[in-house]
PDB file of C-alpha atoms in Angstrom:
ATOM      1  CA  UNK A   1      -8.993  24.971   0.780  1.00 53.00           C
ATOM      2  CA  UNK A   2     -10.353  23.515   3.747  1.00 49.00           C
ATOM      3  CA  UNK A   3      -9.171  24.048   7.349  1.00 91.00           C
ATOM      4  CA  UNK A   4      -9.638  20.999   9.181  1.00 96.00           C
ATOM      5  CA  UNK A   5      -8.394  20.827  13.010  1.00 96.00           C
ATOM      6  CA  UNK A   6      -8.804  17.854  14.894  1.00 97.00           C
ATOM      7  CA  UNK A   7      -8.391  17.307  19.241  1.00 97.00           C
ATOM      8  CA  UNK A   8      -6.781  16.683  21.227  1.00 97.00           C
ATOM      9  CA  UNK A   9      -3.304  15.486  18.720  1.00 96.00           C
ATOM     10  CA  UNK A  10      -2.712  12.632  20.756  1.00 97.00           C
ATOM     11  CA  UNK A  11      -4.827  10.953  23.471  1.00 97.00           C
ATOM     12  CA  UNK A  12      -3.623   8.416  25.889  1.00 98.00           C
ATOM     13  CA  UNK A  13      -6.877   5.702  27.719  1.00 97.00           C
ATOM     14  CA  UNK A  14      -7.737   3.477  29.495  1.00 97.00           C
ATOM     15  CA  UNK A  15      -9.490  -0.106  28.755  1.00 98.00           C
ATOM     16  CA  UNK A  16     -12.984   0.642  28.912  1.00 97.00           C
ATOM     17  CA  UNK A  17     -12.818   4.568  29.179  1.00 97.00           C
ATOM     18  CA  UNK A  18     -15.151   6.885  26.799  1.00 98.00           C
ATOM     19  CA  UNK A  19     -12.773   8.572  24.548  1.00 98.00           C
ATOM     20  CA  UNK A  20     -14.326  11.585  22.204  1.00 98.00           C
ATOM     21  CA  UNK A  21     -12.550  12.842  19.342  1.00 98.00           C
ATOM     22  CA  UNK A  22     -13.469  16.334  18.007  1.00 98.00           C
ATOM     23  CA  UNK A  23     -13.280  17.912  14.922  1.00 98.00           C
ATOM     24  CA  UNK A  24     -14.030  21.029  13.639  1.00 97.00           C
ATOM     25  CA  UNK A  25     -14.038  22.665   9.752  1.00 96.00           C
ATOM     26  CA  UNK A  26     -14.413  25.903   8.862  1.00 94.00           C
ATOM     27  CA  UNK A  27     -15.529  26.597   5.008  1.00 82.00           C
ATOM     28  CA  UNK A  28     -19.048  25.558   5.840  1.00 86.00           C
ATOM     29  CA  UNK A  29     -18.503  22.064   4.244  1.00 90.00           C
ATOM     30  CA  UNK A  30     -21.703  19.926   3.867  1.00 90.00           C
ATOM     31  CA  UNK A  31     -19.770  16.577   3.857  1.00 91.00           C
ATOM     32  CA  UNK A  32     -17.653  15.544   7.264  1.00 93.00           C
ATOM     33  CA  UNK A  33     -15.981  12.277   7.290  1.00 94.00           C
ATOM     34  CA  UNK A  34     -13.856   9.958  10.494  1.00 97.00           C
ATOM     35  CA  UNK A  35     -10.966   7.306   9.162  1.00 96.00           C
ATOM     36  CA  UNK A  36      -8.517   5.441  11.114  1.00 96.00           C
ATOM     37  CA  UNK A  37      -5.240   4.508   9.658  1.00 95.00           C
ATOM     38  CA  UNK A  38      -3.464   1.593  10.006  1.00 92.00           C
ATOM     39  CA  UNK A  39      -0.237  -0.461   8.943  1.00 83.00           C
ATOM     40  CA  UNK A  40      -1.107  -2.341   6.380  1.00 74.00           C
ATOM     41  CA  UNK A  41      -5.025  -1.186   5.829  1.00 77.00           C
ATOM     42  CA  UNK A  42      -4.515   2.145   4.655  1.00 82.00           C
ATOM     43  CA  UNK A  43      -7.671   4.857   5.477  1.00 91.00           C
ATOM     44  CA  UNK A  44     -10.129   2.922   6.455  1.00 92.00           C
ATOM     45  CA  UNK A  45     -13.675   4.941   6.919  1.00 92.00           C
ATOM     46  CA  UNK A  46     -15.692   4.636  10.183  1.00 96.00           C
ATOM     47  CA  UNK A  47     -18.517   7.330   9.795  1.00 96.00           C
ATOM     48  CA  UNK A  48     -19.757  10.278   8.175  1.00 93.00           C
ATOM     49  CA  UNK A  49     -21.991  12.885   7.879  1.00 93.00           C
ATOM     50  CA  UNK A  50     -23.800  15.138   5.200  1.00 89.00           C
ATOM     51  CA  UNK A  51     -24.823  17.777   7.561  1.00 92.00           C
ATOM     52  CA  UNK A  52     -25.925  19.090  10.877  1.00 95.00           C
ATOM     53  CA  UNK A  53     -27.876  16.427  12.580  1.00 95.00           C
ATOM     54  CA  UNK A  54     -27.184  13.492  10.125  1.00 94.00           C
ATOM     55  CA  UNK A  55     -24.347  10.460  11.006  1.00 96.00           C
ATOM     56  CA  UNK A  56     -24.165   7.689   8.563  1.00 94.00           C
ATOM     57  CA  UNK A  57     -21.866   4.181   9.245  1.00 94.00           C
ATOM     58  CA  UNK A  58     -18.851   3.926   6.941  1.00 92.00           C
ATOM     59  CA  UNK A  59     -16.857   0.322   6.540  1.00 90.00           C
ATOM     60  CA  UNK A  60     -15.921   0.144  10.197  1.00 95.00           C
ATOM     61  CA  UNK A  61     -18.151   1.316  12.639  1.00 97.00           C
ATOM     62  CA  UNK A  62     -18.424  -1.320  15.354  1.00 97.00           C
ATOM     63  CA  UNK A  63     -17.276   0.154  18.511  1.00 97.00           C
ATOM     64  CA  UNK A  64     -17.726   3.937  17.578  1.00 98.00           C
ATOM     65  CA  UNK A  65     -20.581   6.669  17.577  1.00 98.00           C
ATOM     66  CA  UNK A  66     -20.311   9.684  15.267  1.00 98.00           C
ATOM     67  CA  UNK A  67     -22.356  12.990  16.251  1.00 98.00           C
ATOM     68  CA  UNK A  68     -22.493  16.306  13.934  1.00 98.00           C
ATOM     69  CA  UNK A  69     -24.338  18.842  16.308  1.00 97.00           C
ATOM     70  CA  UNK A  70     -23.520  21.822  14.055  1.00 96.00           C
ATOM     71  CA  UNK A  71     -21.865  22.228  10.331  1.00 95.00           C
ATOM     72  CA  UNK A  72     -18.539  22.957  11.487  1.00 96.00           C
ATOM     73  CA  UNK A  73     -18.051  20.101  13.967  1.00 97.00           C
ATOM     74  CA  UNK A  74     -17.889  16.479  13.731  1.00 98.00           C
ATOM     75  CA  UNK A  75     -17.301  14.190  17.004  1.00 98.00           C
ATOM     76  CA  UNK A  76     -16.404  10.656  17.031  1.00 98.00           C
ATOM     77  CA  UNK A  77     -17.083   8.650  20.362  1.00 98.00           C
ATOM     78  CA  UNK A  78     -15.930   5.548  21.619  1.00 98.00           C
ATOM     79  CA  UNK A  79     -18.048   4.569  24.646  1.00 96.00           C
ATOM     80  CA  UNK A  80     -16.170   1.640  26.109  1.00 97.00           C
ATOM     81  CA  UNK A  81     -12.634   1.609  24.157  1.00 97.00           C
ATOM     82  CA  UNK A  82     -10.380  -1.288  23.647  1.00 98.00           C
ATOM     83  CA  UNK A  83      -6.223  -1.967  22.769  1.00 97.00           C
ATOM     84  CA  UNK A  84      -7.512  -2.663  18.867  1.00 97.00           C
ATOM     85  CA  UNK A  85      -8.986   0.572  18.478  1.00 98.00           C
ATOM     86  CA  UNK A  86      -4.987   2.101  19.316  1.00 97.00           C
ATOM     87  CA  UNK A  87      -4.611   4.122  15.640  1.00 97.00           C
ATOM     88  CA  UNK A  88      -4.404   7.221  14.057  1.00 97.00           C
ATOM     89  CA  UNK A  89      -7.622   8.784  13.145  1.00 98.00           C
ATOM     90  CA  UNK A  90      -8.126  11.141  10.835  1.00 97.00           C
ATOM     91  CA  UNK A  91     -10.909  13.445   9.826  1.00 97.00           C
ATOM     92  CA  UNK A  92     -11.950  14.774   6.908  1.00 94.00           C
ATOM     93  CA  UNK A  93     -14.689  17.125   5.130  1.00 93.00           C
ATOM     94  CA  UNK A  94     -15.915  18.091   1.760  1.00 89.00           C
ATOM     95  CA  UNK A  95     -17.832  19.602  -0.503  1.00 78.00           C
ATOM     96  CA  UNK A  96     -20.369  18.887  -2.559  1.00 70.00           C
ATOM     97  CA  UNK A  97     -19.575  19.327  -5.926  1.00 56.00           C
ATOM     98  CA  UNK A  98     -17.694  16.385  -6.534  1.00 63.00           C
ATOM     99  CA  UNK A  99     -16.456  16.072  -2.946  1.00 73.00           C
ATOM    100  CA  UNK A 100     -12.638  16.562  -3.092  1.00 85.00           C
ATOM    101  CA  UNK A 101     -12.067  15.732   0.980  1.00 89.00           C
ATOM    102  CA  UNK A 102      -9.679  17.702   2.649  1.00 91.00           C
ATOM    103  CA  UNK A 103      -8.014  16.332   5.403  1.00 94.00           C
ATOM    104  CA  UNK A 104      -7.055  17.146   9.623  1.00 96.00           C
ATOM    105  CA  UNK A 105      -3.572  16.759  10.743  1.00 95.00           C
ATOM    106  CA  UNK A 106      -4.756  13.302  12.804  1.00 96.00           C
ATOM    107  CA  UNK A 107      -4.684  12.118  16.070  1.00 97.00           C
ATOM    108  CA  UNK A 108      -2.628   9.449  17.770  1.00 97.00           C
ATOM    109  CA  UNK A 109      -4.572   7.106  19.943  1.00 98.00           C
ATOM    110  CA  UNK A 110      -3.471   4.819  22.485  1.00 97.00           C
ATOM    111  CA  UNK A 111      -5.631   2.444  24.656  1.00 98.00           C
ATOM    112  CA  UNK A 112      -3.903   0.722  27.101  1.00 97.00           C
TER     113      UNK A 112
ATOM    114  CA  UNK B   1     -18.312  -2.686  -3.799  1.00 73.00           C
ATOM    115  CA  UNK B   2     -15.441  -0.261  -5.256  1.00 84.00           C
ATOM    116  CA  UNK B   3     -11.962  -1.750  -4.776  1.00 92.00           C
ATOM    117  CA  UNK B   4      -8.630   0.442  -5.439  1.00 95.00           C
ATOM    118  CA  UNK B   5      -5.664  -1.480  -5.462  1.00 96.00           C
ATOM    119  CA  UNK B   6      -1.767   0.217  -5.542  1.00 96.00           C
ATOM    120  CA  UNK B   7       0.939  -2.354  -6.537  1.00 95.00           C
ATOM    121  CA  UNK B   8       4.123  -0.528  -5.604  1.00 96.00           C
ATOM    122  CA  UNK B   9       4.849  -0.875  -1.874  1.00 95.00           C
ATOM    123  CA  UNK B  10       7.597   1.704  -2.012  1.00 97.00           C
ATOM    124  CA  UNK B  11      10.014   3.426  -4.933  1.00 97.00           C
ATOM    125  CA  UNK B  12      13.509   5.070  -4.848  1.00 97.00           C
ATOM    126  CA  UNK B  13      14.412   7.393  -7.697  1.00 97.00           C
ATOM    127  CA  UNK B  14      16.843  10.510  -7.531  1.00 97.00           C
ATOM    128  CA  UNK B  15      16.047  13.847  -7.479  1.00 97.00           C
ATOM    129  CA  UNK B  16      14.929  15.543 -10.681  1.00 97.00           C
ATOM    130  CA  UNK B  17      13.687  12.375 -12.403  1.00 97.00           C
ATOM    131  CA  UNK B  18      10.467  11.427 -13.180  1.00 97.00           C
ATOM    132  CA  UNK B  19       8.458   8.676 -11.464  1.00 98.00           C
ATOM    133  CA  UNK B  20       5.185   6.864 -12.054  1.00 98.00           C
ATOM    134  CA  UNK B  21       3.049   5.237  -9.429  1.00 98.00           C
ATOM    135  CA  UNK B  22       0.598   3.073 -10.707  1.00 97.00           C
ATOM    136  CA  UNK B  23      -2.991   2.654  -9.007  1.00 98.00           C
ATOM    137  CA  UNK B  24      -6.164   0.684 -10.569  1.00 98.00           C
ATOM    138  CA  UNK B  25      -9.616   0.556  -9.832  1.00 97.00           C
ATOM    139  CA  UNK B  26     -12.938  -1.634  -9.465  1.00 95.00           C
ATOM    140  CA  UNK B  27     -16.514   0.323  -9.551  1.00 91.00           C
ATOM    141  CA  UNK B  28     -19.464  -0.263 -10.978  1.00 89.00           C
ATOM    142  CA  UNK B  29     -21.110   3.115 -11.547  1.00 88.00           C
ATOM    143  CA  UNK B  30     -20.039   4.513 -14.832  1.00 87.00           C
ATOM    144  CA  UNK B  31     -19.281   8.246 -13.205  1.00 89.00           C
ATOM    145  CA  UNK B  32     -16.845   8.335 -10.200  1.00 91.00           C
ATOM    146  CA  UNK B  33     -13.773  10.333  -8.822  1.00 92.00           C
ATOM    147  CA  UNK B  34     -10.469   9.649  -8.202  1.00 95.00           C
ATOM    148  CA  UNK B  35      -7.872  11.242  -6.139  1.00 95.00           C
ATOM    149  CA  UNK B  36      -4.428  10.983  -5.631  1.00 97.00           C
ATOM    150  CA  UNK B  37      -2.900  12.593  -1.776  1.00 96.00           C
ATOM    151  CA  UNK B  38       0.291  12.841  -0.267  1.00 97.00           C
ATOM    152  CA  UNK B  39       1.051  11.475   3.266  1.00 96.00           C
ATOM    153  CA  UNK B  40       4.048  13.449   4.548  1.00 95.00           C
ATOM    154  CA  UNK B  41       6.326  12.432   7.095  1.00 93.00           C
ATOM    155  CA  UNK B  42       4.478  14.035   9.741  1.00 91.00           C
ATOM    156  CA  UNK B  43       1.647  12.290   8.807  1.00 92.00           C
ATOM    157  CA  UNK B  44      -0.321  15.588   7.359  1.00 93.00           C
ATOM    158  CA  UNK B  45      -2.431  14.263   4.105  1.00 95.00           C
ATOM    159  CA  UNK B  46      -2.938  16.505   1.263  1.00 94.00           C
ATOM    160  CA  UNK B  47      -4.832  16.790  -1.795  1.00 93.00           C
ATOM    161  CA  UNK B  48      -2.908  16.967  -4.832  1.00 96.00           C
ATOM    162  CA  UNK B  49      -4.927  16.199  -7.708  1.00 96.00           C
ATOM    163  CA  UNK B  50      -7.905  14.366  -9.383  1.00 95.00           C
ATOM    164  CA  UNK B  51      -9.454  13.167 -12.255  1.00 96.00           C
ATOM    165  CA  UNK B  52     -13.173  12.986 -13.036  1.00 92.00           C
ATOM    166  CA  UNK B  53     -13.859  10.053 -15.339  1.00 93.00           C
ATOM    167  CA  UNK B  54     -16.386  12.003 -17.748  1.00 93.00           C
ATOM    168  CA  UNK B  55     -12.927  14.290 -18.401  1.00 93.00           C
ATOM    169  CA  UNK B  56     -10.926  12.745 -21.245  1.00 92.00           C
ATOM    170  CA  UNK B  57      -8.383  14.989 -20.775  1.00 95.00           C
ATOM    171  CA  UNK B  58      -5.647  13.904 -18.286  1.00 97.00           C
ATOM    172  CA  UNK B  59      -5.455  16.449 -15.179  1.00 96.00           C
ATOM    173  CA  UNK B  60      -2.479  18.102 -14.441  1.00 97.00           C
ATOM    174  CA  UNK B  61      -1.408  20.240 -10.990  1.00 96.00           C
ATOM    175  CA  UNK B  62       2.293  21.633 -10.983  1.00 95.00           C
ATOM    176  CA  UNK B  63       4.338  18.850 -11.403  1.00 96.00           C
ATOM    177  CA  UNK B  64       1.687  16.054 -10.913  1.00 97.00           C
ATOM    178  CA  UNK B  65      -0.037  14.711 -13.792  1.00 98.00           C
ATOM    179  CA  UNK B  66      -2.118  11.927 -14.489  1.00 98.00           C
ATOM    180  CA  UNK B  67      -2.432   8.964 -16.775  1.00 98.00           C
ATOM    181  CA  UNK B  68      -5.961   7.918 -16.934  1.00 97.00           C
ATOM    182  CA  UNK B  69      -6.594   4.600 -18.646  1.00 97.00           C
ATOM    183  CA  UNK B  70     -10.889   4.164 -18.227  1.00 95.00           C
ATOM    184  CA  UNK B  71     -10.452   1.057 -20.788  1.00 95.00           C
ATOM    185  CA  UNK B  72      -7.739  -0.243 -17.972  1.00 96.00           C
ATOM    186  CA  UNK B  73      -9.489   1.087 -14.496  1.00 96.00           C
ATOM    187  CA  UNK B  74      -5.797   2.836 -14.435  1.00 97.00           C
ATOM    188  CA  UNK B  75      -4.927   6.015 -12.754  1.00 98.00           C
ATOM    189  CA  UNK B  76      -1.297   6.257 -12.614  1.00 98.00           C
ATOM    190  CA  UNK B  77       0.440   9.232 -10.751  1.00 98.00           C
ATOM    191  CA  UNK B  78       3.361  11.306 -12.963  1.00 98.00           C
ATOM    192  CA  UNK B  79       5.545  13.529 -10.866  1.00 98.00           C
ATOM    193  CA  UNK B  80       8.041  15.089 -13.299  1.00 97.00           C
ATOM    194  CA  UNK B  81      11.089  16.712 -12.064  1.00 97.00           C
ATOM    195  CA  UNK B  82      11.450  15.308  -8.311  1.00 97.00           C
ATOM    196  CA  UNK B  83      12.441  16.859  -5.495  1.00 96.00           C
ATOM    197  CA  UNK B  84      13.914  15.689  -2.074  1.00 97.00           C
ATOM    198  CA  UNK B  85      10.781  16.906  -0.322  1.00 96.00           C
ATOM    199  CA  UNK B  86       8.572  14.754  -2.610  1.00 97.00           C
ATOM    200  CA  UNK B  87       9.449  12.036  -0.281  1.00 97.00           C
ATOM    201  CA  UNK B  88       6.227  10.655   1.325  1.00 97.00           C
ATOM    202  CA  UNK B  89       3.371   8.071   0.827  1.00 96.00           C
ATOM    203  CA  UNK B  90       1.122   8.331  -2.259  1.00 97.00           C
ATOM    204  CA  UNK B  91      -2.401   7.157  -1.890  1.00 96.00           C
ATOM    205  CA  UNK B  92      -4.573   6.924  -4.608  1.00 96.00           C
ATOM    206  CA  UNK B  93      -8.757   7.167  -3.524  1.00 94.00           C
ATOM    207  CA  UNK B  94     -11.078   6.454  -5.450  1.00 93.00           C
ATOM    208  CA  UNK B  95     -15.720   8.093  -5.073  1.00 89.00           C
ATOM    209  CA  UNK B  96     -18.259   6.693  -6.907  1.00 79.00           C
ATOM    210  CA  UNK B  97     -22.127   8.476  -7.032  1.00 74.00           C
ATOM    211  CA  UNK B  98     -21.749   7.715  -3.071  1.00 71.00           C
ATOM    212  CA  UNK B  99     -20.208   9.890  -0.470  1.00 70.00           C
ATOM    213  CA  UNK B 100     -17.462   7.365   0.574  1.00 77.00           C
ATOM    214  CA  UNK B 101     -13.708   7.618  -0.659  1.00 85.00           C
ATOM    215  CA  UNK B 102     -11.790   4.103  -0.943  1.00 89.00           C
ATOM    216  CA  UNK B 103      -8.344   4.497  -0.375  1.00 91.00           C
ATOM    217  CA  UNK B 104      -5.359   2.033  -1.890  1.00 93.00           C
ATOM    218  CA  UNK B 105      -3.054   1.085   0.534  1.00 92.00           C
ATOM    219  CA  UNK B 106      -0.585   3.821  -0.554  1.00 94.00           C
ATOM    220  CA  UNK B 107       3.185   3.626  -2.197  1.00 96.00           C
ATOM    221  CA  UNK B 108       6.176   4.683  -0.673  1.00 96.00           C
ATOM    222  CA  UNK B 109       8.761   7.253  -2.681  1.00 98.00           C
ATOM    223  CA  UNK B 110      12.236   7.958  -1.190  1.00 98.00           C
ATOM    224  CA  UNK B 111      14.172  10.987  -3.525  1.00 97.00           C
ATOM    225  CA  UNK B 112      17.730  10.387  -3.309  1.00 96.00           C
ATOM    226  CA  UNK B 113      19.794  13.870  -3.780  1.00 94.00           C
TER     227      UNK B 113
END
């Protein structure tokens, strides 16, 4: 099974402050993945990547950059952040035969 | 565009029964993956089980099983003999031939002792 370890746990901002969220997997998954969780909207998927180098935009991706410098890590960035993107975000990564996900233990965002 | 849909907002059964939650499914690829996790109260998810839909046979982990309906885009959860730390949110995800996982918006079970 994956380990998946996210940071920081739980971030407090500022309106307009760049906020990056790091994450970092170590059984050499191909597949990375960034959600945010919501009441009411479930996992809702923001961006991922299939390797080193590569970012794609999931569902949601106004407001946030994704960058996957190596295999193990995974960073989601939020340049200039705002009170709606206050959530829980998760990530994720996988592998590629048939790409069960395996999940981080989250971190709790607040912008105020 | 895939769509997974869970009816049951929450569910309150006592310990050692057995529950179903129910979860269905819109995709148009004729191969996909679904997934069923566990959101505990501390808000770790975990992987408990999944279902390929080539696989006729229904998959079963432990105490989870599955009831996979392809006729009925139906992949309902089974957890047989509950316990009072199977108390957390159920989602049920859904992968097509694409990379993404859609997630229902999750059911709530409470095991009363």
């Amino acid at each position: 099974e994956a380990a998946v370890t996210q940071s920081p746990r739980n971030k407090v901002a500022v309106t307009g402050g760049k906020v990056t969220l790091s994450c970092n997997q170590t059984n050499n998954h191909n597949n990375m993945y960034w959600y945010r969780q919501d009441t009411g909207h479930g996992l809702r998927l923001i961006h991922y990547s299939y390797g080193a180098g590569s970012t794609e935009k999931g569902d949601i991706p106004d407001g946030y950059k994704a960058s996957r410098p190596s295999q193990e890590n995974f960073s989601l960035i939020l340049e200039l952040a705002t009170p709606s993107q206050t959530s829980v975000y998760f990530c994720a990564s996988g592998d590629h035969r048939g790409d069960t996900q395996y999940f981080g233990p989250g971190t709790r965002l607040l912008v105020l | 565009a895939q769509k997974v849909t869970q009816t049951q907002t929450s569910i309150s059964v006592v310990e050692k029964t057995t529950v179903t939650m129910d979860c269905v499914y819109e995709t148009r690829d004729s191969s996909y993956f679904l997934f069923w996790y566990k959101q505990t109260a501390s808000g770790e998810i975990v992987f408990l089980i999944r279902q390929d839909s080539y696989k006729k046979e229904n998959a079963t982990v432990g105490h989870y099983s599955l009831n996979f309906q392809k006729p009925k885009s139906s992949i309902g959860l089974i957890i047989t003999a509950t316990q009072i730390e199977d108390s957390a949110v159920y989602f049920c995800a859904m992968r097509d031939m694409g990379y993404k996982l859609t997630f229902g918006t999750g059911t709530s079970l409470l095991v009363d002792p």
